[in-house]
Amino acid sequence: MTTSNPTSHAVHTEIRPFRIAIPQADLDDLQYRLSRTRWPDALTGSGWKYGVSLPYVKQLADYWQNGYDWRKHEARLNELPQFTTTIDGANVHFLHVRSPEPDAFPLILTHGWPSSIVEFLDLIGPLTDPRSHGGDPADAFHLVIPSVPGFGFSGSSLEPGWNISRIAKAWAQLMNRLGYEKYGAHGSDCGALVSREMGIQQPEGLLGIHVLQLFSFPSGDPAEMVDLSEEDQKRLQFLANFHERAGFNGIQQTRPQTLSYGLADSPAGQLAWIAELFNGFGDHVDFVDRDAFLTNVMLYWLTNTAESSARLYYENVHNSEQAAQGPNASPTGVAVFGHDFKSMKRFAERDNTDIVHWSEFERGTHFAAMDAPDLLAPDLQVFFRRYR
């Protein structure tokens, strides 16, 4: 006969306060490693042709060592309510910032790789307290911003099998555990995949999803390519150029552990690996504030999560059978930004049957929450007004 253990259940569902406190020894070690970087003998004048520009990484590493102040950004993060909880055996770190407006709408924000909770910091004020930011208090949100399992302060201790489907199920548990009966989801990059997966799974209480990308591509059916507009042809070429340069996809889908030896040991290596996508392979350098970018890098470096975060790509490819089947039928909003690869409505509507909101902007990158929060925040408010 087996008996339940109420105390054990309480431990596994407990929500624990969290505060960042990086030992000074870890910061001193980082400084030492940066000072001892052995640089590659890259081709002179090659720019970003073969990968991240050597002069760019040297300049940024010098600022990281001599100008960047982690303690300043650690203090900013610690001004926000942070917690950890255990879901499906994984430690989950998250920000939980409640609005001063009592009728605010709950919203979970999910980052991707090579991002972190830092991606959403500039959205928190406008979304939780629009009254203080010149907006309508009726548009306020309660925000839940988790660190994806295996990323940042969720930590590197993670069993196999954590793909987007499992993360989506964990987020539904998290919102339920926080007492939210109705809520929305937003995501970018892998976070957009998680949010869409939530839309497919349709957990009780999820009213709609909003994403920056819908990864719907041509299926190979010639009929899909008939009458493509000139603009759509440009989008396909942009996508082709992206895939041609996105070497991180192939490596992280197949050999993430091999990659991690260099990233875990060399801060310059970790910086360069993250810098490539943030700078659009050299197409839009320094669109993201340097301090914000380095704070994001620090969350990988200080937590030693290079391997566990890269493994998400492997899990998505090798455990894809766990994903929910069928199209996403949940109400969906899409925001397409000018310097990101652009979702195409023709293909998106094939895989997502209830797209009720579609916005396009001339600026903003793959990380629009960081470089175009003034555009993204209002778009989120407009989309989720229908559920208030």
Short mmCIF file of C-alpha atoms in Angstrom, two decimals:
data_model
loop_
_atom_site.label_atom_id
_atom_site.label_comp_id
_atom_site.label_asym_id
_atom_site.label_seq_id
_atom_site.Cartn_x
_atom_site.Cartn_y
_atom_site.Cartn_z
CA MET A 1 0.00 0.00 0.00
CA THR A 2 1.25 3.50 -0.85
CA THR A 3 0.38 6.64 1.01
CA SER A 4 0.71 10.26 -0.05
CA ASN A 5 3.03 12.60 1.79
CA PRO A 6 1.40 16.06 2.14
CA THR A 7 4.65 17.56 3.39
CA SER A 8 6.54 16.33 0.32
CA HIS A 9 3.84 17.71 -1.98
CA ALA A 10 4.08 21.10 -0.25
CA VAL A 11 7.84 21.15 -0.77
CA HIS A 12 7.47 20.43 -4.49
CA THR A 13 4.85 23.14 -5.00
CA GLU A 14 6.49 25.70 -2.70
CA ILE A 15 7.25 29.15 -4.10
CA ARG A 16 10.51 30.38 -2.62
CA PRO A 17 11.77 33.99 -2.57
CA PHE A 18 15.01 34.46 -4.49
CA ARG A 19 17.69 37.12 -4.48
CA ILE A 20 20.78 37.34 -6.69
CA ALA A 21 24.04 37.43 -4.74
CA ILE A 22 27.05 36.64 -6.94
CA PRO A 23 30.22 36.00 -4.90
CA GLN A 24 32.98 38.53 -5.50
CA ALA A 25 35.32 35.63 -6.23
CA ASP A 26 33.25 34.82 -9.33
CA LEU A 27 33.57 38.38 -10.59
CA ASP A 28 37.30 38.38 -9.88
CA ASP A 29 37.65 35.13 -11.83
CA LEU A 30 35.82 36.70 -14.77
CA GLN A 31 38.17 39.68 -14.74
CA TYR A 32 41.18 37.39 -14.71
CA ARG A 33 39.89 35.29 -17.59
CA LEU A 34 39.11 38.36 -19.69
CA SER A 35 42.61 39.71 -19.05
CA ARG A 36 44.12 36.42 -20.23
CA THR A 37 42.05 35.95 -23.40
CA ARG A 38 43.95 34.30 -26.23
CA TRP A 39 42.53 35.84 -29.39
CA PRO A 40 42.24 33.97 -32.72
CA ASP A 41 44.44 35.03 -35.60
CA ALA A 42 41.46 36.07 -37.72
CA LEU A 43 41.78 37.36 -41.27
CA THR A 44 42.43 41.09 -41.40
CA GLY A 45 39.50 43.05 -42.72
CA SER A 46 37.16 40.05 -42.89
CA GLY A 47 34.48 41.83 -40.84
CA TRP A 48 31.54 39.52 -40.12
CA LYS A 49 31.99 37.34 -43.23
CA TYR A 50 33.31 34.29 -41.37
CA GLY A 51 31.61 34.96 -38.06
CA VAL A 52 31.63 37.62 -35.38
CA SER A 53 34.07 40.42 -36.12
CA LEU A 54 37.32 40.17 -34.12
CA PRO A 55 37.62 43.98 -33.57
CA TYR A 56 34.00 44.02 -32.37
CA VAL A 57 34.54 41.25 -29.80
CA LYS A 58 37.83 42.77 -28.61
CA GLN A 59 36.16 46.15 -28.11
CA LEU A 60 33.18 44.67 -26.28
CA ALA A 61 35.37 42.43 -24.10
CA ASP A 62 37.47 45.45 -23.14
CA TYR A 63 34.33 47.30 -22.07
CA TRP A 64 33.13 44.21 -20.20
CA GLN A 65 36.41 44.11 -18.27
CA ASN A 66 36.97 47.81 -17.69
CA GLY A 67 33.64 49.66 -17.97
CA TYR A 68 30.74 47.34 -17.23
CA ASP A 69 29.45 47.25 -13.63
CA TRP A 70 27.71 43.97 -12.77
CA ARG A 71 26.77 45.11 -9.26
CA LYS A 72 24.73 47.97 -10.73
CA HIS A 73 22.69 45.59 -12.84
CA GLU A 74 22.48 42.98 -10.10
CA ALA A 75 20.91 45.66 -7.89
CA ARG A 76 18.41 46.56 -10.62
CA LEU A 77 17.37 42.93 -10.97
CA ASN A 78 17.04 42.60 -7.20
CA GLU A 79 14.57 45.49 -7.15
CA LEU A 80 12.15 43.10 -8.85
CA PRO A 81 10.30 40.33 -6.95
CA GLN A 82 12.00 37.03 -7.79
CA PHE A 83 11.12 33.47 -6.84
CA THR A 84 11.93 29.85 -7.57
CA THR A 85 9.70 26.80 -7.61
CA THR A 86 9.99 23.19 -8.69
CA ILE A 87 7.91 22.02 -11.66
CA ASP A 88 8.17 18.52 -13.14
CA GLY A 89 11.49 18.06 -11.37
CA ALA A 90 13.06 21.26 -12.72
CA ASN A 91 13.99 24.36 -10.78
CA VAL A 92 12.25 27.38 -12.29
CA HIS A 93 13.36 30.91 -11.47
CA PHE A 94 10.93 33.70 -12.33
CA LEU A 95 10.11 37.34 -11.87
CA HIS A 96 6.59 38.02 -10.65
CA VAL A 97 5.78 41.71 -10.94
CA ARG A 98 2.21 42.54 -10.00
CA SER A 99 0.60 45.73 -11.23
CA PRO A 100 -0.68 48.39 -8.82
CA GLU A 101 -3.91 48.16 -10.82
CA PRO A 102 -6.07 45.46 -9.16
CA ASP A 103 -7.82 44.39 -12.37
CA ALA A 104 -4.60 43.93 -14.37
CA PHE A 105 -4.46 41.02 -16.83
CA PRO A 106 -1.95 38.23 -16.07
CA LEU A 107 0.64 37.65 -18.80
CA ILE A 108 3.56 35.22 -18.97
CA LEU A 109 6.58 36.33 -21.05
CA THR A 110 8.99 33.72 -22.41
CA HIS A 111 12.49 34.40 -23.73
CA GLY A 112 14.48 32.21 -26.09
CA TRP A 113 18.15 31.56 -26.82
CA PRO A 114 20.56 33.37 -26.51
CA SER A 115 18.35 35.60 -24.41
CA SER A 116 17.13 35.66 -20.80
CA ILE A 117 14.78 37.51 -18.48
CA VAL A 118 16.92 40.59 -19.23
CA GLU A 119 15.15 40.79 -22.58
CA PHE A 120 11.95 41.99 -20.91
CA LEU A 121 13.23 44.48 -18.32
CA ASP A 122 12.27 47.59 -20.29
CA LEU A 123 8.73 46.27 -20.81
CA ILE A 124 8.00 45.82 -17.11
CA GLY A 125 7.25 49.45 -16.23
CA PRO A 126 5.02 50.28 -19.22
CA LEU A 127 3.11 47.00 -18.94
CA THR A 128 2.59 46.80 -15.17
CA ASP A 129 2.08 50.50 -14.53
CA PRO A 130 0.87 52.24 -17.70
CA ARG A 131 -0.62 55.03 -15.60
CA SER A 132 2.91 56.17 -14.67
CA HIS A 133 4.09 55.87 -18.28
CA GLY A 134 1.46 58.03 -19.95
CA GLY A 135 -0.85 55.12 -20.76
CA ASP A 136 -4.28 53.86 -19.83
CA PRO A 137 -4.39 52.05 -16.45
CA ALA A 138 -7.00 49.71 -17.95
CA ASP A 139 -4.17 48.22 -20.06
CA ALA A 140 -2.14 47.04 -17.06
CA PHE A 141 -0.66 43.53 -16.74
CA HIS A 142 0.52 41.34 -13.90
CA LEU A 143 3.77 39.88 -15.33
CA VAL A 144 5.30 36.45 -14.83
CA ILE A 145 8.75 36.25 -16.47
CA PRO A 146 10.42 32.83 -16.02
CA SER A 147 13.95 31.79 -16.79
CA VAL A 148 13.49 28.83 -19.14
CA PRO A 149 14.66 25.57 -17.48
CA GLY A 150 18.39 25.26 -18.09
CA PHE A 151 18.81 29.03 -18.52
CA GLY A 152 20.07 31.66 -16.10
CA PHE A 153 19.03 31.33 -12.48
CA SER A 154 16.85 28.32 -13.22
CA GLY A 155 20.27 26.65 -13.24
CA SER A 156 22.12 24.03 -15.23
CA SER A 157 20.88 20.95 -13.37
CA LEU A 158 18.33 19.64 -15.86
CA GLU A 159 17.35 16.12 -16.87
CA PRO A 160 16.92 15.21 -20.55
CA GLY A 161 13.68 15.83 -22.39
CA TRP A 162 13.02 19.50 -21.71
CA ASN A 163 11.72 20.59 -25.11
CA ILE A 164 9.19 23.32 -25.92
CA SER A 165 6.23 21.03 -25.25
CA ARG A 166 7.39 20.26 -21.73
CA ILE A 167 8.13 23.92 -21.06
CA ALA A 168 4.64 24.89 -22.26
CA LYS A 169 3.08 22.41 -19.83
CA ALA A 170 5.29 23.72 -17.03
CA TRP A 171 4.17 27.31 -17.70
CA ALA A 172 0.52 26.27 -17.39
CA GLN A 173 1.37 24.73 -14.02
CA LEU A 174 3.22 27.87 -12.98
CA MET A 175 0.32 30.18 -13.80
CA ASN A 176 -2.06 27.84 -11.99
CA ARG A 177 0.25 27.70 -8.98
CA LEU A 178 0.26 31.51 -8.85
CA GLY A 179 -3.53 31.49 -8.73
CA TYR A 180 -4.22 32.93 -12.18
CA GLU A 181 -7.45 31.50 -13.60
CA LYS A 182 -7.23 33.47 -16.86
CA TYR A 183 -4.07 34.70 -18.55
CA GLY A 184 -2.22 35.32 -21.80
CA ALA A 185 1.20 34.30 -23.13
CA HIS A 186 3.82 36.17 -25.13
CA GLY A 187 7.15 34.98 -26.47
CA SER A 188 10.02 35.61 -28.84
CA ASP A 189 12.41 33.17 -30.54
CA CYS A 190 12.14 29.83 -28.70
CA GLY A 191 9.74 31.65 -26.39
CA ALA A 192 7.47 32.18 -29.39
CA LEU A 193 7.57 28.42 -29.99
CA VAL A 194 6.67 27.79 -26.34
CA SER A 195 3.79 30.28 -26.50
CA ARG A 196 2.47 28.73 -29.72
CA GLU A 197 2.76 25.28 -28.15
CA MET A 198 0.64 26.54 -25.26
CA GLY A 199 -1.88 27.66 -27.87
CA ILE A 200 -1.96 24.13 -29.29
CA GLN A 201 -2.22 22.50 -25.85
CA GLN A 202 -4.91 25.01 -24.77
CA PRO A 203 -4.47 24.70 -21.00
CA GLU A 204 -7.43 25.84 -18.96
CA GLY A 205 -7.28 29.60 -18.47
CA LEU A 206 -5.15 30.51 -21.50
CA LEU A 207 -7.12 33.09 -23.49
CA GLY A 208 -4.67 34.03 -26.24
CA ILE A 209 -1.05 34.17 -27.34
CA HIS A 210 1.09 36.95 -28.82
CA VAL A 211 4.42 36.22 -30.53
CA LEU A 212 7.17 37.98 -32.46
CA GLN A 213 7.67 35.09 -34.86
CA LEU A 214 5.53 32.32 -36.32
CA PHE A 215 7.93 29.75 -37.71
CA SER A 216 5.71 28.73 -40.61
CA PHE A 217 7.67 28.11 -43.81
CA PRO A 218 6.89 26.82 -47.33
CA SER A 219 5.90 23.15 -47.23
CA GLY A 220 7.26 22.32 -50.68
CA ASP A 221 3.84 22.32 -52.30
CA PRO A 222 4.21 24.37 -55.54
CA ALA A 223 0.65 25.66 -55.08
CA GLU A 224 1.80 27.59 -52.02
CA MET A 225 4.26 29.56 -54.12
CA VAL A 226 1.76 30.75 -56.72
CA ASP A 227 1.23 34.52 -56.92
CA LEU A 228 3.78 35.38 -54.26
CA SER A 229 4.08 39.15 -53.99
CA GLU A 230 7.41 40.87 -54.47
CA GLU A 231 7.43 41.60 -50.73
CA ASP A 232 6.89 37.92 -49.89
CA GLN A 233 9.70 36.93 -52.25
CA LYS A 234 12.00 39.34 -50.38
CA ARG A 235 10.94 37.74 -47.12
CA LEU A 236 11.78 34.30 -48.41
CA GLN A 237 15.21 35.51 -49.53
CA PHE A 238 15.79 37.09 -46.09
CA LEU A 239 14.85 33.77 -44.50
CA ALA A 240 17.18 31.87 -46.83
CA ASN A 241 20.05 34.22 -45.93
CA PHE A 242 19.30 33.71 -42.23
CA HIS A 243 19.40 29.92 -42.48
CA GLU A 244 22.61 30.07 -44.51
CA ARG A 245 24.37 31.86 -41.66
CA ALA A 246 22.64 30.30 -38.64
CA GLY A 247 25.38 27.80 -37.83
CA PHE A 248 24.33 27.76 -34.18
CA ASN A 249 21.22 25.80 -35.21
CA GLY A 250 23.15 22.85 -36.58
CA ILE A 251 25.67 22.74 -33.75
CA GLN A 252 23.19 23.07 -30.88
CA GLN A 253 20.77 20.58 -32.44
CA THR A 254 23.49 17.94 -32.70
CA ARG A 255 26.53 18.52 -30.42
CA PRO A 256 25.65 21.06 -27.69
CA GLN A 257 27.93 19.44 -25.13
CA THR A 258 30.99 19.65 -27.38
CA LEU A 259 30.32 23.34 -27.94
CA SER A 260 29.92 23.99 -24.21
CA TYR A 261 33.54 23.24 -23.28
CA GLY A 262 34.69 26.43 -24.99
CA LEU A 263 31.76 28.56 -23.82
CA ALA A 264 32.00 27.44 -20.19
CA ASP A 265 35.73 28.13 -20.03
CA SER A 266 36.11 31.35 -22.03
CA PRO A 267 34.05 34.48 -21.36
CA ALA A 268 35.17 35.89 -24.71
CA GLY A 269 33.90 32.72 -26.36
CA GLN A 270 30.56 32.95 -24.58
CA LEU A 271 30.27 36.62 -25.51
CA ALA A 272 31.02 36.00 -29.20
CA TRP A 273 28.61 33.06 -29.45
CA ILE A 274 25.75 35.20 -28.08
CA ALA A 275 26.78 38.34 -30.00
CA GLU A 276 26.27 36.76 -33.41
CA LEU A 277 22.48 36.50 -33.27
CA PHE A 278 22.03 39.71 -31.28
CA ASN A 279 23.80 41.59 -34.06
CA GLY A 280 22.02 39.83 -36.92
CA PHE A 281 25.28 38.23 -38.14
CA GLY A 282 26.66 41.76 -38.53
CA ASP A 283 23.58 43.25 -40.24
CA HIS A 284 22.60 45.48 -37.31
CA VAL A 285 25.47 45.90 -34.90
CA ASP A 286 24.83 47.42 -31.45
CA PHE A 287 21.08 47.92 -31.89
CA VAL A 288 20.77 46.54 -28.35
CA ASP A 289 22.22 48.63 -25.51
CA ARG A 290 25.67 47.28 -24.59
CA ASP A 291 25.02 47.15 -20.86
CA ALA A 292 21.77 45.26 -21.42
CA PHE A 293 23.54 42.88 -23.81
CA LEU A 294 26.37 42.20 -21.34
CA THR A 295 23.93 41.68 -18.47
CA ASN A 296 22.29 39.04 -20.63
CA VAL A 297 25.70 37.43 -21.28
CA MET A 298 26.43 37.51 -17.55
CA LEU A 299 23.35 35.41 -16.82
CA TYR A 300 24.86 32.67 -18.98
CA TRP A 301 28.40 33.06 -17.68
CA LEU A 302 27.72 33.36 -13.94
CA THR A 303 25.30 30.43 -13.89
CA ASN A 304 27.41 28.19 -16.17
CA THR A 305 24.37 27.40 -18.31
CA ALA A 306 25.99 27.39 -21.76
CA GLU A 307 25.47 23.62 -22.11
CA SER A 308 22.02 23.28 -20.54
CA SER A 309 20.61 26.22 -22.52
CA ALA A 310 22.06 25.07 -25.86
CA ARG A 311 20.61 21.63 -25.20
CA LEU A 312 17.09 23.02 -25.77
CA TYR A 313 17.80 22.88 -29.52
CA TYR A 314 18.81 19.22 -29.28
CA GLU A 315 15.73 18.32 -27.25
CA ASN A 316 13.40 20.05 -29.71
CA VAL A 317 14.78 17.97 -32.59
CA HIS A 318 15.17 14.64 -30.81
CA ASN A 319 12.00 14.71 -28.70
CA SER A 320 9.65 16.34 -31.18
CA GLU A 321 7.13 13.51 -30.80
CA GLN A 322 6.22 14.97 -27.39
CA ALA A 323 4.90 18.13 -29.02
CA ALA A 324 1.16 18.67 -29.36
CA GLN A 325 -0.25 17.76 -32.75
CA GLY A 326 -2.34 19.84 -35.10
CA PRO A 327 -2.47 23.56 -35.84
CA ASN A 328 -2.64 26.25 -33.22
CA ALA A 329 -6.33 27.14 -32.88
CA SER A 330 -5.97 29.64 -30.03
CA PRO A 331 -6.50 33.35 -30.74
CA THR A 332 -3.09 34.59 -31.87
CA GLY A 333 -1.45 37.97 -32.29
CA VAL A 334 1.74 38.53 -34.27
CA ALA A 335 4.15 41.50 -34.22
CA VAL A 336 6.66 41.52 -37.09
CA PHE A 337 9.70 43.77 -36.71
CA GLY A 338 11.72 45.33 -39.49
CA HIS A 339 15.17 43.86 -38.77
CA ASP A 340 13.93 40.39 -37.89
CA PHE A 341 13.14 37.65 -40.39
CA LYS A 342 9.50 38.29 -41.17
CA SER A 343 6.71 35.81 -40.63
CA MET A 344 4.60 35.41 -43.76
CA LYS A 345 0.86 35.50 -43.28
CA ARG A 346 0.19 33.08 -46.15
CA PHE A 347 2.10 30.28 -44.41
CA ALA A 348 1.24 31.38 -40.86
CA GLU A 349 -2.49 31.01 -41.49
CA ARG A 350 -1.93 27.42 -42.64
CA ASP A 351 -0.52 26.44 -39.23
CA ASN A 352 -2.42 28.89 -37.01
CA THR A 353 -6.14 28.98 -37.67
CA ASP A 354 -7.19 31.95 -35.53
CA ILE A 355 -4.78 34.82 -36.21
CA VAL A 356 -6.79 37.82 -35.02
CA HIS A 357 -4.04 40.46 -34.86
CA TRP A 358 -1.09 41.18 -37.18
CA SER A 359 1.22 44.19 -36.82
CA GLU A 360 4.30 45.17 -38.81
CA PHE A 361 6.96 47.70 -37.82
CA GLU A 362 9.82 49.25 -39.76
CA ARG A 363 12.32 48.97 -36.92
CA GLY A 364 13.07 46.50 -34.17
CA THR A 365 15.09 43.27 -34.25
CA HIS A 366 14.70 39.66 -33.18
CA PHE A 367 14.94 41.09 -29.65
CA ALA A 368 12.36 43.85 -30.04
CA ALA A 369 11.57 43.92 -26.31
CA MET A 370 15.10 45.31 -25.86
CA ASP A 371 15.50 47.65 -28.84
CA ALA A 372 11.88 48.61 -29.57
CA PRO A 373 9.91 48.30 -26.29
CA ASP A 374 8.06 51.50 -27.21
CA LEU A 375 6.52 49.60 -30.14
CA LEU A 376 6.05 46.20 -28.54
CA ALA A 377 4.36 47.34 -25.30
CA PRO A 378 1.45 49.11 -27.07
CA ASP A 379 1.03 46.15 -29.41
CA LEU A 380 0.67 43.80 -26.45
CA GLN A 381 -1.85 46.17 -24.88
CA VAL A 382 -3.92 46.36 -28.07
CA PHE A 383 -4.00 42.60 -28.59
CA PHE A 384 -4.95 41.66 -25.04
CA ARG A 385 -7.64 44.34 -24.60
CA ARG A 386 -10.15 41.87 -26.04
CA TYR A 387 -9.75 39.62 -22.97
CA ARG A 388 -10.21 42.16 -20.20
#
